[in-house]
Amino acid sequence: MTPTSYFPHKNNQMFVENIAVSDIAKKVQTPFYCYSHTAIEASFQDYQNAFSNQDTLICYAVKANSNQAVLTTLSKLGSGADVVSMGEIQRAIMAGIPANKIVYSGVAKTEEEINYALSLGIFQFNVESEPELALISKVATALNKTAAIAFRINPNVCAQTHEKISTGKAENKFGVPISKARVAYKEAAALPGIKVQGVDVHIGSQLTNLTPFTEAYQHIAQLVVELREDGHDINVIDVGGGLGITYSDEIIPSKQTYAEMVHAQLGHLNCKIIIEPGRSLLGNAGILVSSVVFVKKGEEREFLIIDAGMNDLIRPSMYDAYHQIIAVDKASIDNNEEPLKTYDIVGPVCETGDTFAKARQVHDAEIGDLIAIMSSGAYGSVMSSTYNTRMLAPEVMVKGDEFAVVRTRPSYEDIIKQDITPDWL
Ligand code: LLP
């Protein structure tokens, strides 16, 4: 799936499913996020097909895009959820994802959160440390419940991705070092309220090459053999998420190729496989639509100042991430019919980092033109904020001829009324 697969140009207009993006913009106003229901469904089914000959539970990584309409779409297709907070558990449950399809990851689960997850009866806790395990045991014992656990193993493998989203090296805060795993499992087996059932690993996000996954899964396979020798009943392997998407021209291994590699590395162990994809389900199913507010000629560069900012999509400023930026109502850029110009594309926020692209070629633009920031379906809206007291961008989902606002734009009053001025001021 490329950034434009589900947002094609027809007669010089960008479409999402059967609706022109500009028609939505007229009704919703910019900036807004726009998701294709069909694209989400297609990527999920791709995973289902790829893993159809393995006993697999797909647990969508809710953090990538936690909109209730997105979760409901995936829930209806049979997805489980990988969650990292009590809020995400609530979202998953409210979208109809059953508790027994929820795996709970996250580095700092609190007593309250563990209590909540246990009372619901989730499928598995992915435990990040020995102190966390002790807390889970304490809470489970008090509730007279048993917590099914896997340790998240840190295999000390370089994911070859951006350092801020690389999680499987020894210096990263995540997981139990593989060298200490056997001791950790021995301790876990002896604790009350704990049932050891699996092993978990997640080495990072936006991986464009299978080699780091393969290396990590080889270590995990070896560990499962050792744990079984130690007497543990290991029957679940959670292989994490992390398969990348095409933002620019990256060539990503297909889900089928990924599934075959998982089978080659782990199939002989006869475990239930859990996968936790996030970005690869949602990334290219969404765009951020914005309008040109001003075209400004600087001394050295020309700026396209748009009405979306780093508060709406932080990926370019946080990770120097590349997103394609395309004029909505011009000829497809592939046609090369219209003149292109070089702009720095920037937002309205008062920071130099509020830059979406430097020296980028797009169509010659005028005030009011619509532009789309592609590949924004994952880690877009969920990472947005009201910085500069800007309203959160609404989210729209399109299915065939229909579209719906699936999160509304708040009013300034909604934002401001959350603050309280004490009487004594
Ligand atoms: N499982 C665990 C335990 C994770 O921490 C993550 C992502 C996933 C699964 C899903 O990974 P995915 O399939 O989406 O790569 N904000 C960053 C990405 C952070 C990823 C955090 N963990 C970005 O915008 O690139």
Tab-separated table of C-alpha atoms and ligand atoms in Angstrom:
chain	number	residue	atom	x	y	z
A	1	MET	CA	0.000	0.000	0.000
A	2	THR	CA	1.471	3.353	-1.015
A	3	PRO	CA	0.531	6.706	0.564
A	4	THR	CA	-1.865	7.394	-2.326
A	5	SER	CA	-3.357	3.908	-2.864
A	6	TYR	CA	-6.579	4.865	-1.088
A	7	PHE	CA	-6.424	8.595	-1.874
A	8	PRO	CA	-6.167	8.645	-5.669
A	9	HIS	CA	-6.575	11.609	-7.985
A	10	LYS	CA	-9.423	11.509	-10.526
A	11	ASN	CA	-9.965	14.445	-12.873
A	12	ASN	CA	-7.637	16.674	-10.884
A	13	GLN	CA	-9.349	15.970	-7.571
A	14	MET	CA	-8.187	13.828	-4.702
A	15	PHE	CA	-10.701	11.211	-3.654
A	16	VAL	CA	-11.144	9.065	-0.616
A	17	GLU	CA	-13.319	6.143	-1.578
A	18	ASN	CA	-16.220	7.734	-3.544
A	19	ILE	CA	-15.983	11.194	-2.042
A	20	ALA	CA	-13.879	14.149	-3.115
A	21	VAL	CA	-11.656	15.286	-0.273
A	22	SER	CA	-12.610	18.892	-1.070
A	23	ASP	CA	-16.298	18.100	-0.440
A	24	ILE	CA	-15.453	16.933	3.053
A	25	ALA	CA	-13.295	20.020	3.590
A	26	LYS	CA	-16.236	22.265	2.711
A	27	LYS	CA	-18.360	20.660	5.393
A	28	VAL	CA	-15.785	20.033	8.123
A	29	GLN	CA	-13.282	22.897	7.628
A	30	THR	CA	-9.540	22.300	7.771
A	31	PRO	CA	-7.434	20.946	9.325
A	32	PHE	CA	-8.943	17.470	9.699
A	33	TYR	CA	-7.868	13.863	9.650
A	34	CYS	CA	-9.515	11.632	7.076
A	35	TYR	CA	-9.525	7.817	7.197
A	36	SER	CA	-10.566	5.284	4.586
A	37	HIS	CA	-12.592	2.476	6.143
A	38	THR	CA	-11.811	0.235	3.172
A	39	ALA	CA	-8.074	0.775	3.590
A	40	ILE	CA	-8.205	-0.234	7.263
A	41	GLU	CA	-10.251	-3.293	6.415
A	42	ALA	CA	-7.904	-4.253	3.565
A	43	SER	CA	-4.769	-4.052	5.707
A	44	PHE	CA	-6.375	-6.076	8.468
A	45	GLN	CA	-7.491	-8.735	6.002
A	46	ASP	CA	-3.993	-8.796	4.559
A	47	TYR	CA	-2.676	-9.792	7.985
A	48	GLN	CA	-5.479	-12.324	8.441
A	49	ASN	CA	-4.700	-13.963	5.112
A	50	ALA	CA	-0.958	-13.909	5.695
A	51	PHE	CA	-1.319	-15.660	9.052
A	52	SER	CA	-4.265	-17.901	8.135
A	53	ASN	CA	-2.238	-21.096	8.460
A	54	GLN	CA	-0.860	-20.207	11.900
A	55	ASP	CA	-2.758	-20.071	15.209
A	56	THR	CA	-2.608	-16.272	15.482
A	57	LEU	CA	-4.359	-13.519	17.391
A	58	ILE	CA	-3.995	-10.076	15.814
A	59	CYS	CA	-3.928	-7.550	18.640
A	60	TYR	CA	-4.079	-4.105	17.039
A	61	ALA	CA	-1.748	-1.658	18.829
A	62	VAL	CA	-4.358	0.841	19.984
A	63	LYS	CA	-1.788	3.591	20.505
A	64	ALA	CA	-1.410	4.044	16.746
A	65	ASN	CA	-4.944	5.401	16.373
A	66	SER	CA	-7.430	4.980	19.190
A	67	ASN	CA	-10.508	6.552	17.639
A	68	GLN	CA	-13.607	4.565	18.587
A	69	ALA	CA	-14.703	4.254	14.944
A	70	VAL	CA	-11.308	2.799	14.032
A	71	LEU	CA	-11.423	0.383	16.971
A	72	THR	CA	-14.991	-0.643	16.125
A	73	THR	CA	-13.963	-1.302	12.511
A	74	LEU	CA	-11.171	-3.590	13.681
A	75	SER	CA	-13.250	-5.171	16.427
A	76	LYS	CA	-15.873	-6.183	13.866
A	77	LEU	CA	-13.171	-7.870	11.808
A	78	GLY	CA	-12.183	-9.933	14.846
A	79	SER	CA	-9.182	-7.959	16.031
A	80	GLY	CA	-7.900	-8.074	19.573
A	81	ALA	CA	-6.038	-5.164	21.146
A	82	ASP	CA	-2.573	-4.418	22.436
A	83	VAL	CA	-3.039	-1.713	25.050
A	84	VAL	CA	-0.702	0.341	27.209
A	85	SER	CA	-3.007	2.114	29.649
A	86	MET	CA	-6.307	1.832	31.469
A	87	GLY	CA	-7.704	4.381	29.040
A	88	GLU	CA	-6.807	2.194	26.094
A	89	ILE	CA	-8.380	-0.836	27.799
A	90	GLN	CA	-11.598	1.151	28.210
A	91	ARG	CA	-11.500	2.234	24.580
A	92	ALA	CA	-11.005	-1.351	23.391
A	93	ILE	CA	-13.823	-2.703	25.556
A	94	MET	CA	-16.177	0.107	24.498
A	95	ALA	CA	-15.476	-0.741	20.858
A	96	GLY	CA	-16.558	-4.325	21.492
A	97	ILE	CA	-13.141	-6.000	21.707
A	98	PRO	CA	-13.556	-8.800	24.245
A	99	ALA	CA	-11.254	-8.797	27.281
A	100	ASN	CA	-9.924	-12.221	26.356
A	101	LYS	CA	-8.422	-10.702	23.191
A	102	ILE	CA	-6.549	-7.955	25.046
A	103	VAL	CA	-2.833	-8.032	25.800
A	104	TYR	CA	-1.554	-5.399	28.164
A	105	SER	CA	1.892	-3.949	27.407
A	106	GLY	CA	3.434	-0.802	28.893
A	107	VAL	CA	6.398	-0.057	31.121
A	108	ALA	CA	4.670	1.355	34.199
A	109	LYS	CA	1.375	-0.361	34.892
A	110	THR	CA	-0.042	0.977	38.150
A	111	GLU	CA	-1.891	-0.939	40.858
A	112	GLU	CA	-5.187	0.604	39.771
A	113	GLU	CA	-4.599	-0.368	36.139
A	114	ILE	CA	-3.570	-3.927	37.001
A	115	ASN	CA	-6.620	-4.267	39.214
A	116	TYR	CA	-8.881	-3.116	36.395
A	117	ALA	CA	-7.298	-5.421	33.809
A	118	LEU	CA	-7.477	-8.418	36.140
A	119	SER	CA	-11.095	-7.816	37.031
A	120	LEU	CA	-11.957	-7.810	33.310
A	121	GLY	CA	-10.001	-11.005	32.652
A	122	ILE	CA	-7.614	-9.919	29.900
A	123	PHE	CA	-5.707	-12.502	27.871
A	124	GLN	CA	-2.170	-11.630	28.964
A	125	PHE	CA	0.016	-9.158	30.816
A	126	ASN	CA	3.252	-8.429	28.977
A	127	VAL	CA	5.434	-7.862	32.010
A	128	GLU	CA	8.318	-5.417	31.688
A	129	SER	CA	10.192	-5.932	34.967
A	130	GLU	CA	10.444	-8.012	38.150
A	131	PRO	CA	8.968	-5.247	40.370
A	132	GLU	CA	5.980	-5.051	38.043
A	133	LEU	CA	5.552	-8.816	38.298
A	134	ALA	CA	5.578	-8.577	42.108
A	135	LEU	CA	2.832	-5.950	41.969
A	136	ILE	CA	0.715	-8.056	39.591
A	137	SER	CA	1.103	-11.034	41.925
A	138	LYS	CA	0.041	-8.924	44.914
A	139	VAL	CA	-3.028	-7.508	43.174
A	140	ALA	CA	-4.039	-10.887	41.712
A	141	THR	CA	-3.766	-12.583	45.108
A	142	ALA	CA	-5.897	-9.899	46.738
A	143	LEU	CA	-8.549	-10.351	44.031
A	144	ASN	CA	-8.272	-14.135	44.199
A	145	LYS	CA	-7.470	-14.190	40.476
A	146	THR	CA	-4.672	-15.558	38.340
A	147	ALA	CA	-2.795	-13.281	35.969
A	148	ALA	CA	-1.568	-14.930	32.764
A	149	ILE	CA	1.814	-13.422	31.973
A	150	ALA	CA	4.579	-13.235	29.426
A	151	PHE	CA	7.798	-11.370	30.070
A	152	ARG	CA	8.709	-8.810	27.452
A	153	ILE	CA	12.208	-9.879	26.545
A	154	ASN	CA	14.814	-7.361	25.527
A	155	PRO	CA	16.902	-9.355	23.020
A	156	ASN	CA	19.551	-6.639	22.521
A	157	VAL	CA	18.932	-6.410	18.785
A	158	CYS	CA	19.244	-3.217	16.750
A	159	ALA	CA	15.986	-2.552	14.891
A	160	GLN	CA	17.701	-0.294	12.297
A	161	THR	CA	15.037	2.371	12.681
A	162	HIS	CA	14.867	5.884	14.179
A	163	GLU	CA	16.523	5.848	17.609
A	164	LYS	CA	13.410	7.261	19.311
A	165	ILE	CA	11.319	4.289	18.204
A	166	SER	CA	13.939	1.598	18.679
A	167	THR	CA	13.161	-0.504	21.760
A	168	GLY	CA	15.107	-3.757	21.650
A	169	LYS	CA	18.657	-2.703	22.549
A	170	ALA	CA	20.102	-3.313	25.997
A	171	GLU	CA	20.316	0.443	26.618
A	172	ASN	CA	16.550	0.892	26.050
A	173	LYS	CA	14.192	0.980	29.033
A	174	PHE	CA	12.036	-1.864	27.736
A	175	GLY	CA	11.743	-5.433	28.880
A	176	VAL	CA	13.788	-7.936	30.839
A	177	PRO	CA	17.301	-8.547	29.464
A	178	ILE	CA	17.421	-11.893	27.696
A	179	SER	CA	20.406	-12.876	29.835
A	180	LYS	CA	18.231	-12.626	32.961
A	181	ALA	CA	15.112	-14.197	31.490
A	182	ARG	CA	15.470	-17.700	32.920
A	183	VAL	CA	15.887	-16.345	36.443
A	184	ALA	CA	12.902	-14.033	35.992
A	185	TYR	CA	10.682	-16.911	34.806
A	186	LYS	CA	11.802	-19.063	37.732
A	187	GLU	CA	10.783	-16.310	40.145
A	188	ALA	CA	7.488	-15.803	38.325
A	189	ALA	CA	6.575	-19.494	38.522
A	190	ALA	CA	7.007	-19.371	42.270
A	191	LEU	CA	4.760	-16.346	42.825
A	192	PRO	CA	1.106	-16.675	43.852
A	193	GLY	CA	-1.553	-15.421	41.440
A	194	ILE	CA	0.732	-15.766	38.414
A	195	LYS	CA	0.444	-18.187	35.512
A	196	VAL	CA	3.422	-18.171	33.169
A	197	GLN	CA	2.114	-18.723	29.632
A	198	GLY	CA	4.249	-16.910	27.116
A	199	VAL	CA	7.152	-14.850	25.860
A	200	ASP	CA	6.861	-11.373	24.343
A	201	VAL	CA	9.192	-9.233	22.251
A	202	HIS	CA	8.865	-5.890	20.459
A	203	ILE	CA	12.066	-4.376	19.118
A	204	GLY	CA	10.816	-1.161	17.540
A	205	SER	CA	8.616	0.531	14.997
A	206	GLN	CA	8.822	1.382	11.282
A	207	LEU	CA	11.130	-1.513	10.450
A	208	THR	CA	11.693	-1.667	6.723
A	209	ASN	CA	13.732	-4.843	6.663
A	210	LEU	CA	13.075	-8.254	8.193
A	211	THR	CA	16.623	-8.991	9.365
A	212	PRO	CA	16.274	-7.463	12.867
A	213	PHE	CA	12.951	-9.291	13.388
A	214	THR	CA	14.554	-12.558	12.288
A	215	GLU	CA	17.450	-12.066	14.651
A	216	ALA	CA	15.158	-11.251	17.570
A	217	TYR	CA	12.842	-14.208	16.892
A	218	GLN	CA	15.831	-16.575	16.719
A	219	HIS	CA	16.785	-15.501	20.241
A	220	ILE	CA	13.183	-15.913	21.368
A	221	ALA	CA	12.924	-19.412	19.864
A	222	GLN	CA	16.061	-20.447	21.717
A	223	LEU	CA	14.709	-18.977	24.942
A	224	VAL	CA	11.396	-20.842	24.593
A	225	VAL	CA	13.310	-24.127	24.302
A	226	GLU	CA	15.308	-23.284	27.443
A	227	LEU	CA	12.232	-22.213	29.393
A	228	ARG	CA	10.494	-25.448	28.496
A	229	GLU	CA	13.569	-27.357	29.681
A	230	ASP	CA	13.228	-25.427	32.928
A	231	GLY	CA	9.700	-26.784	33.257
A	232	HIS	CA	7.627	-23.774	32.143
A	233	ASP	CA	4.529	-24.314	30.057
A	234	ILE	CA	5.144	-21.771	27.286
A	235	ASN	CA	2.400	-21.782	24.664
A	236	VAL	CA	2.141	-18.149	23.528
A	237	ILE	CA	4.705	-16.053	21.640
A	238	ASP	CA	3.883	-12.385	21.198
A	239	VAL	CA	6.087	-11.118	18.362
A	240	GLY	CA	5.146	-7.432	18.811
A	241	GLY	CA	4.419	-4.941	16.053
A	242	GLY	CA	6.799	-2.838	14.054
A	243	LEU	CA	6.411	-3.689	10.375
A	244	GLY	CA	6.927	-0.391	8.572
A	245	ILE	CA	4.996	1.408	5.839
A	246	THR	CA	5.942	3.335	2.721
A	247	TYR	CA	6.126	7.051	3.546
A	248	SER	CA	8.360	7.969	0.644
A	249	ASP	CA	9.853	5.205	-1.489
A	250	GLU	CA	10.670	2.575	1.131
A	251	ILE	CA	10.071	-0.961	-0.086
A	252	ILE	CA	8.432	-2.850	2.742
A	253	PRO	CA	8.316	-6.649	2.915
A	254	SER	CA	4.755	-7.861	2.421
A	255	LYS	CA	2.695	-9.132	5.340
A	256	GLN	CA	2.853	-12.534	3.659
A	257	THR	CA	6.662	-12.493	3.655
A	258	TYR	CA	6.669	-11.353	7.259
A	259	ALA	CA	4.253	-14.156	8.237
A	260	GLU	CA	6.397	-16.740	6.454
A	261	MET	CA	9.454	-15.533	8.334
A	262	VAL	CA	7.562	-15.751	11.671
A	263	HIS	CA	6.555	-19.304	10.785
A	264	ALA	CA	10.089	-20.250	9.755
A	265	GLN	CA	11.541	-18.967	13.018
A	266	LEU	CA	8.831	-19.985	15.476
A	267	GLY	CA	6.469	-22.461	13.807
A	268	HIS	CA	8.221	-25.555	15.190
A	269	LEU	CA	7.423	-24.434	18.746
A	270	ASN	CA	3.661	-24.878	18.219
A	271	CYS	CA	2.767	-21.754	20.138
A	272	LYS	CA	-0.144	-19.386	19.647
A	273	ILE	CA	1.325	-16.340	17.887
A	274	ILE	CA	0.236	-12.846	18.863
A	275	ILE	CA	1.042	-9.954	16.553
A	276	GLU	CA	0.647	-6.305	17.580
A	277	PRO	CA	0.586	-4.232	14.382
A	278	GLY	CA	-0.260	-0.548	14.615
A	279	ARG	CA	1.272	1.601	11.897
A	280	SER	CA	1.029	-1.085	9.209
A	281	LEU	CA	-2.761	-1.209	9.710
A	282	LEU	CA	-3.519	2.512	9.935
A	283	GLY	CA	-0.604	4.527	8.570
A	284	ASN	CA	-1.550	4.686	4.914
A	285	ALA	CA	-5.279	4.578	5.661
A	286	GLY	CA	-5.293	8.219	6.747
A	287	ILE	CA	-4.321	11.718	5.698
A	288	LEU	CA	-4.261	15.126	7.336
A	289	VAL	CA	-6.016	17.712	5.191
A	290	SER	CA	-4.996	21.334	5.587
A	291	SER	CA	-5.381	24.664	3.795
A	292	VAL	CA	-2.786	27.163	2.684
A	293	VAL	CA	-3.159	30.254	4.870
A	294	PHE	CA	-0.404	32.335	3.270
A	295	VAL	CA	2.323	32.010	0.701
A	296	LYS	CA	5.260	33.982	1.998
A	297	LYS	CA	8.403	34.903	0.122
A	298	GLY	CA	11.299	34.911	2.574
A	299	GLU	CA	14.751	36.195	1.788
A	300	GLU	CA	16.082	32.754	0.967
A	301	ARG	CA	13.042	30.545	0.655
A	302	GLU	CA	9.395	30.575	-0.112
A	303	PHE	CA	7.111	29.342	2.666
A	304	LEU	CA	3.794	27.641	2.367
A	305	ILE	CA	2.118	28.423	5.663
A	306	ILE	CA	-0.691	25.981	6.335
A	307	ASP	CA	-3.398	25.750	8.974
A	308	ALA	CA	-2.170	22.439	10.423
A	309	GLY	CA	0.670	22.622	12.888
A	310	MET	CA	3.062	20.475	14.870
A	311	ASN	CA	0.326	20.202	17.477
A	312	ASP	CA	-1.774	18.305	14.910
A	313	LEU	CA	0.992	16.085	13.508
A	314	ILE	CA	4.195	16.038	15.503
A	315	ARG	CA	6.058	13.335	13.558
A	316	PRO	CA	8.109	15.663	11.286
A	317	SER	CA	9.345	17.786	14.189
A	318	MET	CA	9.814	14.887	16.608
A	319	TYR	CA	11.408	12.263	14.382
A	320	ASP	CA	12.337	14.323	11.288
A	321	ALA	CA	9.754	12.101	9.630
A	322	TYR	CA	9.080	12.401	5.917
A	323	HIS	CA	5.432	12.610	4.812
A	324	GLN	CA	4.406	13.147	1.204
A	325	ILE	CA	2.558	16.432	0.786
A	326	ILE	CA	0.189	16.673	-2.146
A	327	ALA	CA	-2.116	19.316	-3.561
A	328	VAL	CA	-5.684	18.042	-3.207
A	329	ASP	CA	-7.287	19.721	-6.194
A	330	LYS	CA	-4.555	19.714	-8.802
A	331	ALA	CA	-3.469	17.135	-11.315
A	332	SER	CA	-1.908	14.061	-9.829
A	333	ILE	CA	1.725	14.899	-9.170
A	334	ASP	CA	2.670	11.832	-11.230
A	335	ASN	CA	1.279	13.486	-14.363
A	336	ASN	CA	3.885	16.218	-14.212
A	337	GLU	CA	1.447	18.479	-16.019
A	338	GLU	CA	1.507	21.506	-13.795
A	339	PRO	CA	4.561	23.450	-12.718
A	340	LEU	CA	5.991	22.448	-9.393
A	341	LYS	CA	7.593	24.883	-6.989
A	342	THR	CA	9.909	24.445	-4.069
A	343	TYR	CA	8.570	25.478	-0.679
A	344	ASP	CA	9.268	25.051	2.979
A	345	ILE	CA	5.923	23.851	4.279
A	346	VAL	CA	5.320	25.144	7.773
A	347	GLY	CA	2.553	25.421	10.341
A	348	PRO	CA	1.283	28.342	12.399
A	349	VAL	CA	2.831	27.338	15.739
A	350	CYS	CA	5.435	29.651	17.215
A	351	GLU	CA	8.389	27.283	16.925
A	352	THR	CA	10.903	26.780	14.150
A	353	GLY	CA	10.358	23.049	14.599
A	354	ASP	CA	6.819	23.518	13.318
A	355	THR	CA	7.990	22.505	9.859
A	356	PHE	CA	6.457	19.689	7.840
A	357	ALA	CA	8.943	19.737	4.986
A	358	LYS	CA	11.934	21.722	3.797
A	359	ALA	CA	12.632	22.492	0.136
A	360	ARG	CA	9.727	20.321	-0.975
A	361	GLN	CA	8.375	20.263	-4.514
A	362	VAL	CA	4.620	20.733	-4.678
A	363	HIS	CA	2.224	22.444	-7.058
A	364	ASP	CA	2.370	26.188	-7.271
A	365	ALA	CA	0.023	27.127	-4.411
A	366	GLU	CA	-2.330	29.950	-3.571
A	367	ILE	CA	-4.096	31.017	-0.427
A	368	GLY	CA	-6.985	28.654	0.292
A	369	ASP	CA	-5.605	25.678	-1.644
A	370	LEU	CA	-6.099	22.340	0.051
A	371	ILE	CA	-3.121	20.128	0.673
A	372	ALA	CA	-2.930	16.623	2.082
A	373	ILE	CA	-0.215	15.347	4.375
A	374	MET	CA	-0.129	11.683	3.496
A	375	SER	CA	0.469	8.594	5.656
A	376	SER	CA	-0.999	10.246	8.734
A	377	GLY	CA	-3.399	7.538	9.873
A	378	ALA	CA	-1.053	6.197	12.554
A	379	TYR	CA	0.596	8.280	15.286
A	380	GLY	CA	-1.098	11.400	13.905
A	381	SER	CA	-4.220	12.378	15.746
A	382	VAL	CA	-3.306	10.355	18.855
A	383	MET	CA	-0.168	12.448	19.386
A	384	SER	CA	-1.882	15.789	18.839
A	385	SER	CA	-2.244	18.467	21.484
A	386	THR	CA	-3.830	21.858	21.998
A	387	TYR	CA	-0.450	23.642	22.141
A	388	ASN	CA	-0.833	27.345	21.324
A	389	THR	CA	-4.506	26.849	22.393
A	390	ARG	CA	-5.261	25.371	19.027
A	391	MET	CA	-8.265	23.133	18.691
A	392	LEU	CA	-7.692	19.412	18.165
A	393	ALA	CA	-8.319	18.566	14.525
A	394	PRO	CA	-11.492	16.561	13.954
A	395	GLU	CA	-11.396	13.088	12.464
A	396	VAL	CA	-13.510	11.856	9.576
A	397	MET	CA	-14.083	8.301	8.391
A	398	VAL	CA	-15.201	7.527	4.848
A	399	LYS	CA	-16.836	4.312	3.706
A	400	GLY	CA	-17.966	4.173	0.075
A	401	ASP	CA	-20.330	7.093	-0.513
A	402	GLU	CA	-20.673	7.943	3.152
A	403	PHE	CA	-18.586	9.917	5.529
A	404	ALA	CA	-18.933	10.718	9.193
A	405	VAL	CA	-17.153	12.980	11.619
A	406	VAL	CA	-15.823	10.439	14.103
A	407	ARG	CA	-14.312	12.995	16.451
A	408	THR	CA	-15.593	16.529	16.552
A	409	ARG	CA	-13.532	19.672	16.742
A	410	PRO	CA	-13.767	20.992	20.290
A	411	SER	CA	-14.618	24.634	20.875
A	412	TYR	CA	-12.204	27.048	22.516
A	413	GLU	CA	-14.620	27.090	25.411
A	414	ASP	CA	-14.271	23.305	25.779
A	415	ILE	CA	-10.527	23.715	26.077
A	416	ILE	CA	-10.491	26.735	28.350
A	417	LYS	CA	-13.143	25.490	30.740
A	418	GLN	CA	-10.888	22.604	31.788
A	419	ASP	CA	-8.752	25.141	33.657
A	420	ILE	CA	-9.898	26.321	37.071
A	421	THR	CA	-9.105	29.738	38.446
A	422	PRO	CA	-9.117	29.345	42.250
A	423	ASP	CA	-11.387	31.618	44.337
A	424	TRP	CA	-8.365	33.031	46.118
A	425	LEU	CA	-6.968	34.626	42.977
B	1	LLP	N1	3.612	-3.219	20.516
B	1	LLP	C1	4.280	-2.439	21.378
B	1	LLP	C2	4.651	-2.969	22.677
B	1	LLP	C3	4.629	-1.115	21.011
B	1	LLP	O1	5.292	-0.352	21.865
B	1	LLP	C4	4.253	-0.625	19.734
B	1	LLP	C5	4.584	0.737	19.324
B	1	LLP	C6	3.537	-1.482	18.882
B	1	LLP	C7	3.241	-2.774	19.298
B	1	LLP	C8	3.074	-1.058	17.518
B	1	LLP	O2	4.135	-0.811	16.682
B	1	LLP	P1	3.867	-0.467	15.130
B	1	LLP	O3	3.303	-1.708	14.480
B	1	LLP	O4	2.915	0.661	15.083
B	1	LLP	O5	5.205	-0.108	14.621
B	1	LLP	N2	5.080	7.613	17.647
B	1	LLP	C9	6.035	6.874	16.865
B	1	LLP	C10	5.837	5.372	16.967
B	1	LLP	C11	5.886	4.847	18.368
B	1	LLP	C12	5.706	3.362	18.456
B	1	LLP	C13	5.491	2.945	19.860
B	1	LLP	N3	5.252	1.557	20.058
B	1	LLP	C14	5.974	7.366	15.414
B	1	LLP	O6	5.174	8.251	15.116
B	1	LLP	O7	6.729	6.910	14.578
